[in-house]
Each structure stands twice: as structure tokens, then as C-alpha cells.
Coordinates of C-alpha atoms in Angstrom, one line a residue:
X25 CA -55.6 23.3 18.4
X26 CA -56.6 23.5 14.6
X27 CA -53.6 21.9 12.2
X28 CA -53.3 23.7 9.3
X29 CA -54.3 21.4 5.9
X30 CA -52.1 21.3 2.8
X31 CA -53.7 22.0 0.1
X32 CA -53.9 19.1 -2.0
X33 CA -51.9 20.3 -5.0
X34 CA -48.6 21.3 -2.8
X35 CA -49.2 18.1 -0.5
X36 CA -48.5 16.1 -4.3
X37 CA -45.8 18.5 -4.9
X38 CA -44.2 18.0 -1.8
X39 CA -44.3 13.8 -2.6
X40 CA -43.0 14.4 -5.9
X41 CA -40.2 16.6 -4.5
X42 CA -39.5 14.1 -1.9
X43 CA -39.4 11.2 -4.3
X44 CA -36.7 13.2 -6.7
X45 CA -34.7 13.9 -3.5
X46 CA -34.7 9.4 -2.8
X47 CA -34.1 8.7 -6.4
X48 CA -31.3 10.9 -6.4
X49 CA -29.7 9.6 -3.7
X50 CA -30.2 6.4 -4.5
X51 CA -28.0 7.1 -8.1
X52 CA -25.2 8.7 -6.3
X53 CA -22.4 6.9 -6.0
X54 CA -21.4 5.7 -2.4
X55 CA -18.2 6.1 -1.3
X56 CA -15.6 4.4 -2.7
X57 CA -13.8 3.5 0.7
X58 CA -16.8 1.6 1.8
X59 CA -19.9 -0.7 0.0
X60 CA -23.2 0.5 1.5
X61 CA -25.5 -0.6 -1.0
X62 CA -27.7 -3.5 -0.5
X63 CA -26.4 -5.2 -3.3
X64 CA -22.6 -5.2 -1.8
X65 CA -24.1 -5.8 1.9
X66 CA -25.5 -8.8 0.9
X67 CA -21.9 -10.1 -0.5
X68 CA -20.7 -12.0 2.4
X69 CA -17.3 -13.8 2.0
X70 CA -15.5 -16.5 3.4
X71 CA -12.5 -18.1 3.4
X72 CA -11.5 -21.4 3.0
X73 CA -8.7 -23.8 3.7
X74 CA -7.3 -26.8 2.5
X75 CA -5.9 -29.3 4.6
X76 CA -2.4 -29.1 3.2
X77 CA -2.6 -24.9 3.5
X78 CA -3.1 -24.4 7.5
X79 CA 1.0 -24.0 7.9
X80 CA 2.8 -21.5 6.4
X81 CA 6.5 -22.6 5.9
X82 CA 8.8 -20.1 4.7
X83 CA 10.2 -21.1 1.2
X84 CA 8.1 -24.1 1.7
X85 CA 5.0 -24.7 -0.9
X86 CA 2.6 -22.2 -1.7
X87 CA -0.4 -22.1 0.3
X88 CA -3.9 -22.3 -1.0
X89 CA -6.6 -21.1 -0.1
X90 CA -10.4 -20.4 -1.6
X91 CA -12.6 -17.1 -0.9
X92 CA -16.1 -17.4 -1.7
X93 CA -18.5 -14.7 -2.2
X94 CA -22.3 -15.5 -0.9
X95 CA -25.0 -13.8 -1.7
X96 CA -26.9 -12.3 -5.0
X97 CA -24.4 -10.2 -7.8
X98 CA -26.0 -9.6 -11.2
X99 CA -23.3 -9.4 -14.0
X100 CA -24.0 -5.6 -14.3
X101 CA -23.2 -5.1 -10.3
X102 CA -20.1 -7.7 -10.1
X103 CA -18.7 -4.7 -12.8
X104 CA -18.6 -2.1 -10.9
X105 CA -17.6 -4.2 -8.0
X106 CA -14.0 -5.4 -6.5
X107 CA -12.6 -8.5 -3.7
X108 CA -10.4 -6.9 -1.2
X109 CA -7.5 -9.5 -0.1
X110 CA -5.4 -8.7 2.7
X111 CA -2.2 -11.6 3.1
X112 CA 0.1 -10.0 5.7
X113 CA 3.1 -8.5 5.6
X114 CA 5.4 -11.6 4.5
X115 CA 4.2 -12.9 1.5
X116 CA 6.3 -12.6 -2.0
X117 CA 4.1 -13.8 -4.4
X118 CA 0.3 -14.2 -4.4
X119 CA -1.4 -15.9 -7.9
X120 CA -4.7 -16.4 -8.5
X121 CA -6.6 -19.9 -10.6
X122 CA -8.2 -18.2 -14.1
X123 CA -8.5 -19.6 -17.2
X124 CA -6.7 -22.7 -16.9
X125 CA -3.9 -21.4 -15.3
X126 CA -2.1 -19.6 -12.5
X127 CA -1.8 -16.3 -12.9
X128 CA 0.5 -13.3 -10.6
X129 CA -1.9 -10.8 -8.8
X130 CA 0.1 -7.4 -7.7
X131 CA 0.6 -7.5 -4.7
X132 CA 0.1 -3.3 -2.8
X133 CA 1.4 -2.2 0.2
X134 CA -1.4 -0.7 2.3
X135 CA 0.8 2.2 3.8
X136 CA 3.3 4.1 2.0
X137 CA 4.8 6.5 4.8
X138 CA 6.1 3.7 7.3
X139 CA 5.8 -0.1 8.2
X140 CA 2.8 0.1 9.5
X141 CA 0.8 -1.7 6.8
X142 CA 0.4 -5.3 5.0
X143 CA -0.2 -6.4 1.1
X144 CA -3.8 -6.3 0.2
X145 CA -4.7 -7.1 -3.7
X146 CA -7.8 -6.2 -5.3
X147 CA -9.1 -8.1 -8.0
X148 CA -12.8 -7.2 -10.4
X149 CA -15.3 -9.4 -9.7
X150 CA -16.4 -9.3 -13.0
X151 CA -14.4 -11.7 -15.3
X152 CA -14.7 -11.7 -19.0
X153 CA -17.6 -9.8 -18.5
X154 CA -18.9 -12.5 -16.5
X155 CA -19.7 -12.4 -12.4
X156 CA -17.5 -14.4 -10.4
X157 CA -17.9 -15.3 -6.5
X158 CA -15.7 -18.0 -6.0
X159 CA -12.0 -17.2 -6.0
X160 CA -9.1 -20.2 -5.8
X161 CA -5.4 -18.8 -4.9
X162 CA -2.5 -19.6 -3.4
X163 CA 0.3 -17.7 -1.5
X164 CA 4.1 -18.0 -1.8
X165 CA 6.5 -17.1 1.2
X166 CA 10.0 -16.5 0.7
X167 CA 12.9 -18.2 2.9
X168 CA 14.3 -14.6 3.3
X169 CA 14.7 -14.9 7.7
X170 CA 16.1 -18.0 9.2
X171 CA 13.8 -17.5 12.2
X172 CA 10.5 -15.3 11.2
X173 CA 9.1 -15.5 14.6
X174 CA 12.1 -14.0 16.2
X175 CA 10.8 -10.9 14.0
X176 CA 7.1 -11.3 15.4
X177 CA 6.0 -12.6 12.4
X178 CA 4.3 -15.8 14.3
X179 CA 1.4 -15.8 11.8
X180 CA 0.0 -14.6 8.2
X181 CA -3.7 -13.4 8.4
X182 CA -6.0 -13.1 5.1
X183 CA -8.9 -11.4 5.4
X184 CA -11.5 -10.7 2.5
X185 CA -13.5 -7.9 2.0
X186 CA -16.6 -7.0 -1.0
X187 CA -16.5 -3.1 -2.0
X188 CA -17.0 -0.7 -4.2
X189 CA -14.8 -0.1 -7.6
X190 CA -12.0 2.2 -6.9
X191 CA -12.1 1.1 -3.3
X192 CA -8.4 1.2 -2.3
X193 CA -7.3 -0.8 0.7
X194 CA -6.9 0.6 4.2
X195 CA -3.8 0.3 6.2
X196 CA -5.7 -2.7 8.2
X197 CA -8.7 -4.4 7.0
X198 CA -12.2 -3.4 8.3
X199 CA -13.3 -5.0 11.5
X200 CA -16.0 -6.5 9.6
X201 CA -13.7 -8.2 6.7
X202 CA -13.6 -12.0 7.8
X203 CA -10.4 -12.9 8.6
X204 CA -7.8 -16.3 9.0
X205 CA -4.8 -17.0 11.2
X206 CA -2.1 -19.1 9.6
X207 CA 0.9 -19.8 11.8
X208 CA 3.9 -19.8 10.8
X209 CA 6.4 -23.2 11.1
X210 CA 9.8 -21.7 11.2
X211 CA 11.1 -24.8 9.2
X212 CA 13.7 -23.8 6.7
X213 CA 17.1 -25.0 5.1
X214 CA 20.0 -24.7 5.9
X215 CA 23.3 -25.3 3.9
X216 CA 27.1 -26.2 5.2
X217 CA 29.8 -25.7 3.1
X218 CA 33.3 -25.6 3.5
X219 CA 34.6 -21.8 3.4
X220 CA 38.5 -22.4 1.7
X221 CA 38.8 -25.8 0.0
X222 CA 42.4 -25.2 -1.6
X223 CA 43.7 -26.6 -5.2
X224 CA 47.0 -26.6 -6.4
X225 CA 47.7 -25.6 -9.8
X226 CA 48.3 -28.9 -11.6
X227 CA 47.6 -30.7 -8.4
X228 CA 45.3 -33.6 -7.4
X229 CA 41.3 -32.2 -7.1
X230 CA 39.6 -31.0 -4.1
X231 CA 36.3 -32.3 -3.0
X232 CA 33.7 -29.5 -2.2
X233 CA 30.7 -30.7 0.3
X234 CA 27.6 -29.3 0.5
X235 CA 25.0 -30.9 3.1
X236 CA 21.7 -29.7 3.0
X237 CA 19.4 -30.4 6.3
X238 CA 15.6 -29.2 7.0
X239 CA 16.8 -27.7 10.6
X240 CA 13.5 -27.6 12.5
X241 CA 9.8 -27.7 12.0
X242 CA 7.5 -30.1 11.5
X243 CA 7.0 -30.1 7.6
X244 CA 8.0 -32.6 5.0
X245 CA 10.1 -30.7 2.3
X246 CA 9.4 -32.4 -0.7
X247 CA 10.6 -31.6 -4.7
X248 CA 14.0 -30.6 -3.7
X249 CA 17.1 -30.5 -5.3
X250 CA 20.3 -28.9 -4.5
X251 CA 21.7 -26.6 -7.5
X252 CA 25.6 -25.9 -7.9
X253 CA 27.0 -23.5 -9.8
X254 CA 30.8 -23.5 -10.9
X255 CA 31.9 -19.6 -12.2
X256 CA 34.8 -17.5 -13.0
X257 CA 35.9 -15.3 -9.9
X258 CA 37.9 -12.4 -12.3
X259 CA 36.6 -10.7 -14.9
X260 CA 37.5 -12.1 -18.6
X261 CA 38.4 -15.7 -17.2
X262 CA 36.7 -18.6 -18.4
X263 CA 35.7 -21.6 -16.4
X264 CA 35.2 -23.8 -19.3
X265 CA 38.3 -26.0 -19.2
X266 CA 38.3 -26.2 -15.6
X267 CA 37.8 -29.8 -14.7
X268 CA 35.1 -31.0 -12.2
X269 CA 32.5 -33.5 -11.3
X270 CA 29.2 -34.7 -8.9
X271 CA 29.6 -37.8 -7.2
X272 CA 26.1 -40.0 -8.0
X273 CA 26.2 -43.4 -6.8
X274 CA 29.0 -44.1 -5.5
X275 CA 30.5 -42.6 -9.1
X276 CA 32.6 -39.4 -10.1
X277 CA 29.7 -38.0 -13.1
X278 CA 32.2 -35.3 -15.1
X279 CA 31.1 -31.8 -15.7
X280 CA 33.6 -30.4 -17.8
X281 CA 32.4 -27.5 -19.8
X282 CA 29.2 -26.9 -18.4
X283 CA 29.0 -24.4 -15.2
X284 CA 25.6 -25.6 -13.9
X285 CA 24.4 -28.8 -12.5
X286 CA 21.0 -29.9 -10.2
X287 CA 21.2 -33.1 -8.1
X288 CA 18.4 -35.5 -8.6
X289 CA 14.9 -34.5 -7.2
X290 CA 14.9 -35.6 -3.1
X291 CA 13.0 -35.5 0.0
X292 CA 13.7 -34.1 3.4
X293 CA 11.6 -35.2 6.2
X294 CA 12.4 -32.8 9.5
X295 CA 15.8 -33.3 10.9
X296 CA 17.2 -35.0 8.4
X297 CA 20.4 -33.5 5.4
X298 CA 21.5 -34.1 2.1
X299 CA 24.6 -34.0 0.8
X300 CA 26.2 -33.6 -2.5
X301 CA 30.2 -33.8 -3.7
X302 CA 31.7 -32.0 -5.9
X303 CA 35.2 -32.5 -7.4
X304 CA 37.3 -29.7 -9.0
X305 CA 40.8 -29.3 -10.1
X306 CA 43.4 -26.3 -11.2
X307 CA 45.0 -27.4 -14.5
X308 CA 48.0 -25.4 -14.5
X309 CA 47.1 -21.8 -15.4
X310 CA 44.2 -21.2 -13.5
X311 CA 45.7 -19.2 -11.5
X312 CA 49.4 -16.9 -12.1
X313 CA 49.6 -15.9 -8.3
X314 CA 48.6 -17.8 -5.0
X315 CA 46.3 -14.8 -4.0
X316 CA 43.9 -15.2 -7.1
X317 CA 41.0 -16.6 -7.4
X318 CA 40.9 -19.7 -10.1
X319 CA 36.9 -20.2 -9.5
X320 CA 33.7 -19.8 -7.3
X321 CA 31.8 -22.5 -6.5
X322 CA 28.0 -21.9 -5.2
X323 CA 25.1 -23.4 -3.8
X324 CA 21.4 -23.1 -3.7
X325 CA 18.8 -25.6 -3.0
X326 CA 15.7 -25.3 -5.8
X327 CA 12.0 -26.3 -6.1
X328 CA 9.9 -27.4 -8.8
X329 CA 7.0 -25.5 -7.3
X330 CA 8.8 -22.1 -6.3
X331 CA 7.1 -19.7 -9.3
X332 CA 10.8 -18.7 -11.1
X333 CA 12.6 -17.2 -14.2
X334 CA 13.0 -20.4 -16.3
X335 CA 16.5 -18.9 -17.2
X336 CA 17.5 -18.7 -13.3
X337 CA 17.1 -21.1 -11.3
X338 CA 15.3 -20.0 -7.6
X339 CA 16.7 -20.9 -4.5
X340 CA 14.6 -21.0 -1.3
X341 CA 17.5 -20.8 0.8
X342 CA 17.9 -17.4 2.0
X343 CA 21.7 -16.5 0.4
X344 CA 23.8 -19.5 -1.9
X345 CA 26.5 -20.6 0.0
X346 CA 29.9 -20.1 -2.0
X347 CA 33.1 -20.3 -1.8
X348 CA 36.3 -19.6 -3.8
X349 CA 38.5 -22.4 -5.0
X350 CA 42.0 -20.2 -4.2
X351 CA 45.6 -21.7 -5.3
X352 CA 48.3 -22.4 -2.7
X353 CA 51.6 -23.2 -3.5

């Protein structure tokens, strides 16, 4: 059987055509939900642990963690290239380490239409024009369930993944993205309060308890401080001439004409409470009837670590326990 030749000038033709038809593929963009050039394949990450970040504790200190990129990225690539960061469905507040300081990463929700989904962040991996492949962050979980595994949520997983820019993150990370198992330690706090201490107008003072205990777990809670808050239960009232103190060593500390006060910074090792006193008293006119209110009192224990609005103090209990200081006759 005789194979018919080419002749030599469309045999060049057809390797010129074929060449266009590579270089053009090779300048189209891939697809923005996956990064299949060898550049991006080569990007493997990892993620790393400290020793104080392999528990998460609800309301208890952010966790940190590092994600490192291996691998070669030229400053031109890292621009047109992003970290996908999947944390789980119960963080509140993810910050990453940049320019001397911490900074808040938005936080998206990977699917809109039901719960089915997790936050994922995605963050440039170009910074200041500059390509970056090692990432430091940390991870903040708020005390908002007194039990998060009675919801199923027994563990946060983190999982990093390299892609394309305008990549948008999947309901659930690619089988490929590495990926972490934090479990959770249920520890939280827990704070007792009486519901009805009663004054009488003109009458002696009431003492107001609140105890303070790190119920379960096995996590040192550390930076604490237990922040009470004395405020007007009507409208148009004022709470400024009411008459209250803290008890601090063994001494009554007065408090009149402030409405805010913080107990020293403490320590609570597992299994063990704090407790703070508080005084107040009715002068007469607090009150005109014995079915209102002369003042709330509330409770919430703080952190200096919990990442706050300076002008309101954060609790990382899940609700302030108050109570109403009522007149009774």
C-alpha cells in the first residue's frame, strides 16, 4: 500500500497551523473554578499547627495556624493567583498576620440557598505587588452554644487550596485541597446569678453575686475578667445617684456615678469559679410603685484577646446574665 506524501510546503503549513492552535491554547485562560496550569499545579500547600492551636474552645483564644505555599510563583503569577481557606462552619472571626499587624479577612459562606456549606476566605497571593507563600492566621470561635457537640459540631476543619483569580469557593473544598481536623473542647463559662434580689426604697443595700466557673473541658481560661454593668430599667431614669459598690479584698470599693466596672484580670483552671459582689441600694425615689423597676444589673465575663469594639466591651459568655433590682414594700 503506497502512502500518499505531503508535499513539503503544506506539511510546513500544517506545523505552523498546529503550533498557532498550542499557543492559543496555552493564552486562554483556564477556568476560573479550577488551577490547571503548571504554574498553579506546582503550588502545593500545607498547613500548620502550633502547639497551643490543636483545640478549639468556644470563646476561648483564637487559634493559630500557618499555611504555606511550596513550590515556584514568580511575582507576575502570584497576581493573577488566589489561597482558598475553608474554616468550617463555626468560626466568627478569621484575621490574617500583614504588615505588622492583625488584620479581619471576610469571612463567605460557600452556599447561599441552604445550610449546606462552610466559610471559606480567599486572599491574593500577591501582596504589595509582591509574591507571598507563607500565610500566618488565626481563628476566633464564639461562645454562642453551651454544648457545640450536641449540634454535631465535634470538630473545625481548614483546608487550603491554590487557584486561579476569580476562583470562587465551592460548597466543600476539592478532594485534593489538604485539609486539618481540629476538635472541638466544649469548655465554656458559665455564670450564676441571683434572678430577684429585692431593695427597699430607703432601705439597707442588697448584695448581688455573680460566680463565674469554667464548667467542663480541659482548657486553662486565662485573661479573664468579669464585667458588670449597672443601668436604668425605664426610659428617662438615671442611674447616676444610685448608690453601689464591688467587694475587693475583703473591702466595699464605691461606684457611685459610674455604670460600668471590670474585676481584676483572673484565671480559671477547669472546674474551678469566680465570684464577684456587688452592693446596691434604693435611695428613696428610685422607685414610686413596688412593681417598677429602680435598675438592671448585668453580667458578662470579658477577654483581653477576644477582637472587640473598644467602646463595648465583648463577652464570651453566650447571653449577660441580668437581673432587675425591683422595690418591695
Amino acid at each position: 500500500m503506497t502512502v500518499p506524501r505531503v508535499p513539503a510546503p503544506a506539511a510546513g503549513l500544517a506545523v505552523l497551523v498546529a503550533t498557532a492552535l498550542v499557543a492559543g491554547c496555552a493564552d486562554r485562560a483556564p477556568d476560573a473554578s479550577s488551577d490547571r496550569s503548571p504554574a498553579g499545579s506546582a503550588l502545593r500547600p500545607a498547613i500548620h499547627l502550633d502547639d497551643d492551636g490543636r483545640v478549639v474552645v468556644p470563646g476561648g483564644p483564637p487559634v493559630p495556624f500557618r499555611v504555606s505555599l511550596e513550590g515556584r510563583l514568580t511575582d507576575t503569577q502570584a497576581a493573577q493567583r488566589v489561597l482558598g481557606l475553608y474554616v468550617g462552619v463555626m468560626p466568627d472571626r478569621l484575621q490574617i498576620r500583614e504588615d505588622g499587624g492583625w488584620h479581619d479577612v471576610p469571612l463567605l459562606w460557600t452556599n447561599e440557598q441552604d445550610d449546606n456549606g462552610e466559610f471559606a476566605a480567599v486572599l491574593p497571593l500577591a501582596h504589595r505587588g509582591r509574591a507571598r507563600t507563607e500565610f500566618a492566621f488565626r481563628l476566633f470561635t464564639a461562645d454562642r452554644e453551651r454544648d457545640p457537640t450536641a449540634a454535631g459540631l465535634s470538630a473545625v476543619r481548614i483546608a487550603a487550596q491554590p487557584a486561579r483569580k476569580g476562583w470562587t469557593p465551592r460548597a466543600h473544598p476539592e478532594a485534593s485541597a489538604p485539609r486539618v481536623r481540629l476538635p472541638v473542647d466544649p469548655t465554656h463559662l458559665t455564670i450564676e446569678a441571683p434572678d430577684l434580689p429585692r431593695a427597699t426604697e430607703g432601705g439597707p443595700p442588697v448584695e448581688w453575686k455573680v460566680r463565674v466557673r469554667n464548667a467542663a473541658g480541659t482548657r486553662t481560661r486565662t485573661g479573664l475578667r468579669i464585667a458588670i454593668t449597672l443601668s436604668p430599667a425605664d426610659v428617662g431614669r438615671s442611674v447616676d445617684h444610685l448608690p453601689w459598690s464591688i467587694g475587693r479584698d475583703g473591702r466595699w470599693t464605691d461606684l457611685t456615678g459610674r455604670t460600668h466596672v471590670e474585676t481584676d484580670e483572673f484565671t480559671l483552671p477547669p472546674g474551678r469559679s469566680r465570684t464577684a459582689r456587688i452592693r446596691i441600694a434604693l435611695p428613696p425615689g428610685a422607685a414610686t410603685n413596688s412593681l417598677e423597676v429602680g435598675a438592671a444589673l448585668s453580667a458578662a465575663v470579658t477577654a483581653p484577646w477576644w477582637p472587640s469594639d473598644p467602646d463595648k466591651p465583648s463577652g464570651i459568655s453566650g447571653d449577660p446574665a441580668t437581673t432587675n433590682v425591683l422595690v418591695q414594700q
